[in-house]
CSV table of C-alpha atoms in Angstrom, one decimal:
chain,number,residue,atom,x,y,z
A,1,GLY,CA,-54.8,45.7,4.4
A,2,ILE,CA,-51.4,44.6,3.5
A,3,ASN,CA,-52.3,40.9,3.4
A,4,GLU,CA,-54.7,41.5,0.5
A,5,ASN,CA,-52.1,43.7,-1.3
A,6,ILE,CA,-49.5,40.9,-1.0
A,7,SER,CA,-51.8,38.3,-2.4
A,8,TRP,CA,-52.9,40.6,-5.2
A,9,ALA,CA,-49.3,41.6,-6.2
A,10,MET,CA,-47.8,38.2,-6.3
A,11,PRO,CA,-49.6,36.8,-9.4
A,12,SER,CA,-47.8,39.1,-11.8
A,13,CYS,CA,-44.5,37.6,-10.7
A,14,ARG,CA,-45.5,33.9,-11.0
A,15,SER,CA,-43.4,32.6,-13.8
A,16,SER,CA,-40.9,29.8,-13.8
A,17,LEU,CA,-38.0,32.1,-14.5
A,18,PHE,CA,-39.0,34.3,-11.5
A,19,PHE,CA,-39.0,31.3,-9.1
A,20,VAL,CA,-35.6,30.1,-10.3
A,21,ARG,CA,-33.9,33.4,-9.4
A,22,MET,CA,-35.9,34.2,-6.3
A,23,LYS,CA,-36.9,32.4,-3.2
A,24,ILE,CA,-40.0,33.6,-1.5
A,25,ALA,CA,-40.9,32.1,1.9
A,26,ALA,CA,-43.4,32.4,4.7
A,27,ARG,CA,-42.4,31.9,8.3
A,28,ALA,CA,-44.4,31.5,11.5
A,29,ILE,CA,-43.7,33.4,14.7
A,30,ILE,CA,-45.2,31.2,17.4
A,31,VAL,CA,-44.6,32.3,21.0
A,32,HIS,CA,-45.8,30.5,24.2
A,33,GLU,CA,-44.8,31.5,27.7
A,34,GLU,CA,-41.8,33.6,26.6
A,35,LYS,CA,-40.6,30.7,24.3
A,36,ILE,CA,-40.5,30.7,20.5
A,37,LEU,CA,-41.0,27.6,18.4
A,38,LEU,CA,-38.1,26.5,16.2
A,39,VAL,CA,-37.8,23.5,13.9
A,40,ARG,CA,-35.0,21.5,12.4
A,41,HIS,CA,-35.8,19.9,9.1
A,42,LYS,CA,-34.6,16.5,8.1
A,43,GLY,CA,-31.1,16.8,6.6
A,44,SER,CA,-30.4,20.2,8.2
A,45,ASP,CA,-28.0,21.1,11.0
A,46,PHE,CA,-29.7,24.3,12.0
A,47,PHE,CA,-33.0,25.5,13.5
A,48,ALA,CA,-35.4,27.9,11.9
A,49,LEU,CA,-38.8,29.3,12.3
A,50,PRO,CA,-41.6,27.0,11.0
A,51,GLY,CA,-42.6,27.6,7.4
A,52,GLY,CA,-41.1,27.3,4.0
A,53,ARG,CA,-40.9,28.2,0.3
A,54,LEU,CA,-43.8,29.6,-1.7
A,55,ASP,CA,-45.1,27.2,-4.4
A,56,GLU,CA,-45.9,28.5,-7.8
A,57,GLY,CA,-49.5,29.7,-8.0
A,58,GLU,CA,-50.1,30.1,-4.2
A,59,ASP,CA,-50.4,33.3,-2.1
A,60,ILE,CA,-48.1,33.8,0.9
A,61,GLN,CA,-50.7,33.1,3.6
A,62,HIS,CA,-51.7,29.9,1.8
A,63,CYS,CA,-48.0,28.9,1.7
A,64,LEU,CA,-47.7,29.3,5.5
A,65,ARG,CA,-50.9,27.4,6.1
A,66,ARG,CA,-49.7,24.6,3.9
A,67,GLU,CA,-46.3,24.5,5.5
A,68,LEU,CA,-47.8,24.4,9.0
A,69,ALA,CA,-50.1,21.6,8.0
A,70,GLU,CA,-47.2,19.6,6.5
A,71,GLU,CA,-44.9,20.2,9.4
A,72,PHE,CA,-47.3,19.9,12.3
A,73,GLY,CA,-50.6,18.5,11.0
A,74,VAL,CA,-52.3,21.8,12.1
A,75,LEU,CA,-55.0,22.5,9.6
A,76,ASN,CA,-56.3,25.8,11.0
A,77,ALA,CA,-53.3,27.8,11.9
A,78,GLY,CA,-54.3,31.1,13.4
A,79,ILE,CA,-52.4,33.4,11.2
A,80,GLU,CA,-53.0,36.7,12.9
A,81,ARG,CA,-51.0,39.3,10.9
A,82,LEU,CA,-47.8,40.1,9.0
A,83,ARG,CA,-45.0,41.3,11.4
A,84,TYR,CA,-41.8,41.4,9.3
A,85,ILE,CA,-40.6,41.4,5.7
A,86,GLN,CA,-37.0,40.6,5.1
A,87,GLU,CA,-35.0,40.6,1.9
A,88,PHE,CA,-31.5,39.4,1.3
A,89,PHE,CA,-29.2,37.7,-1.2
A,90,TYR,CA,-28.4,34.0,-0.7
A,91,THR,CA,-24.7,33.6,-0.3
A,92,ASN,CA,-24.4,29.9,-1.0
A,93,GLY,CA,-23.1,30.4,-4.5
A,94,ASP,CA,-26.3,30.6,-6.5
A,95,GLY,CA,-26.9,34.3,-5.9
A,96,LYS,CA,-30.6,33.9,-5.2
A,97,TYR,CA,-32.6,36.9,-4.1
A,98,CYS,CA,-34.7,35.9,-1.0
A,99,LEU,CA,-37.9,37.5,0.3
A,100,GLU,CA,-39.3,36.2,3.6
A,101,PHE,CA,-42.6,37.1,5.2
A,102,PHE,CA,-43.0,36.5,9.0
A,103,PHE,CA,-46.5,36.1,10.4
A,104,ILE,CA,-47.6,36.0,14.0
A,105,VAL,CA,-49.6,32.8,14.7
A,106,ASN,CA,-52.0,33.2,17.6
A,107,ASN,CA,-52.8,29.6,18.5
A,108,PRO,CA,-49.5,28.3,20.0
A,109,GLN,CA,-51.4,25.6,22.0
A,110,ASP,CA,-51.9,23.7,18.8
A,111,PHE,CA,-48.1,23.3,18.4
A,112,LEU,CA,-47.2,22.2,22.0
A,113,GLY,CA,-47.2,18.4,21.4
A,114,GLU,CA,-44.3,16.2,20.4
A,115,LEU,CA,-43.5,15.3,16.8
A,116,SER,CA,-46.1,12.8,15.6
A,117,GLY,CA,-48.0,11.8,12.6
A,118,ASP,CA,-47.0,11.2,9.0
A,119,HIS,CA,-46.5,14.8,8.1
A,120,ALA,CA,-44.1,15.7,10.9
A,121,ALA,CA,-42.2,12.4,10.4
A,122,GLU,CA,-41.5,13.3,6.7
A,123,GLU,CA,-40.7,17.0,7.3
A,124,LEU,CA,-39.0,17.5,10.7
A,125,GLU,CA,-36.1,16.1,12.6
A,126,GLU,CA,-36.8,18.1,15.8
A,127,ILE,CA,-38.9,20.8,17.3
A,128,ARG,CA,-37.7,23.0,20.1
A,129,TRP,CA,-39.3,25.8,22.3
A,130,VAL,CA,-36.5,28.2,23.1
A,131,HIS,CA,-36.7,30.8,25.9
A,132,LYS,CA,-35.9,34.4,24.9
A,133,ASP,CA,-32.8,34.3,27.2
A,134,GLU,CA,-31.4,31.2,25.6
A,135,MET,CA,-31.5,32.3,22.0
A,136,GLY,CA,-27.8,32.4,21.0
A,137,ARG,CA,-27.5,32.8,17.3
A,138,VAL,CA,-30.5,30.8,16.3
A,139,LEU,CA,-32.7,33.5,14.8
A,140,PRO,CA,-31.9,36.4,12.5
A,141,GLU,CA,-30.5,39.2,14.6
A,142,PHE,CA,-33.5,41.5,14.3
A,143,LEU,CA,-35.8,38.8,15.5
A,144,ALA,CA,-33.7,37.7,18.4
A,145,THR,CA,-33.2,41.4,19.5
A,146,ASP,CA,-37.0,42.1,19.3
A,147,PHE,CA,-37.8,38.9,21.1
A,148,LYS,CA,-35.4,39.7,24.0
A,149,ARG,CA,-36.7,43.3,24.2
A,150,GLY,CA,-40.3,42.0,24.3
A,151,VAL,CA,-41.4,43.8,21.1
A,152,LEU,CA,-41.6,40.7,18.8
A,153,LEU,CA,-45.4,40.7,18.8
A,154,ASP,CA,-45.8,44.4,18.5
A,155,ASP,CA,-48.6,45.7,16.2
A,156,ARG,CA,-46.4,47.0,13.4
A,157,ILE,CA,-44.7,45.7,10.3
A,158,ASP,CA,-40.9,46.0,10.1
A,159,TYR,CA,-39.0,45.8,6.9
A,160,MET,CA,-35.4,44.3,7.1
A,161,SER,CA,-32.8,44.3,4.4
A,162,ARG,CA,-29.3,42.9,4.6
């Protein structure tokens, strides 16, 4: 499957120079009762899907498991499958190439509580469950559109480039 291919392909790219020029991240798509989970990290003004940057030497699914453990204390995140791959160039002046992998997580009940514990206190300022009709401009356009159309959790992988 594609998950094995991603894990296998990444090691050839794991060098310090590679990580300076490129940001690779894993994101969780967690949906419960037509709402999607968003987080606001400490020091940030905007909301995003849970997840974060790949550390050198780890594969993309391990990255997402680590991030969800750090942000929520959830040690056994039910990462079901890859749903989207997005690539883009960062426009904040450093010209970084970004590659993000979005995975569907199938145990939303483990993320329903309030922020608590040492991990969440260090990582997150706020969590919010947002209904698909209240999205505004919170998610990337392709995610918001698919969420509103009811195809966010479809059994396919979409590639996005901007």
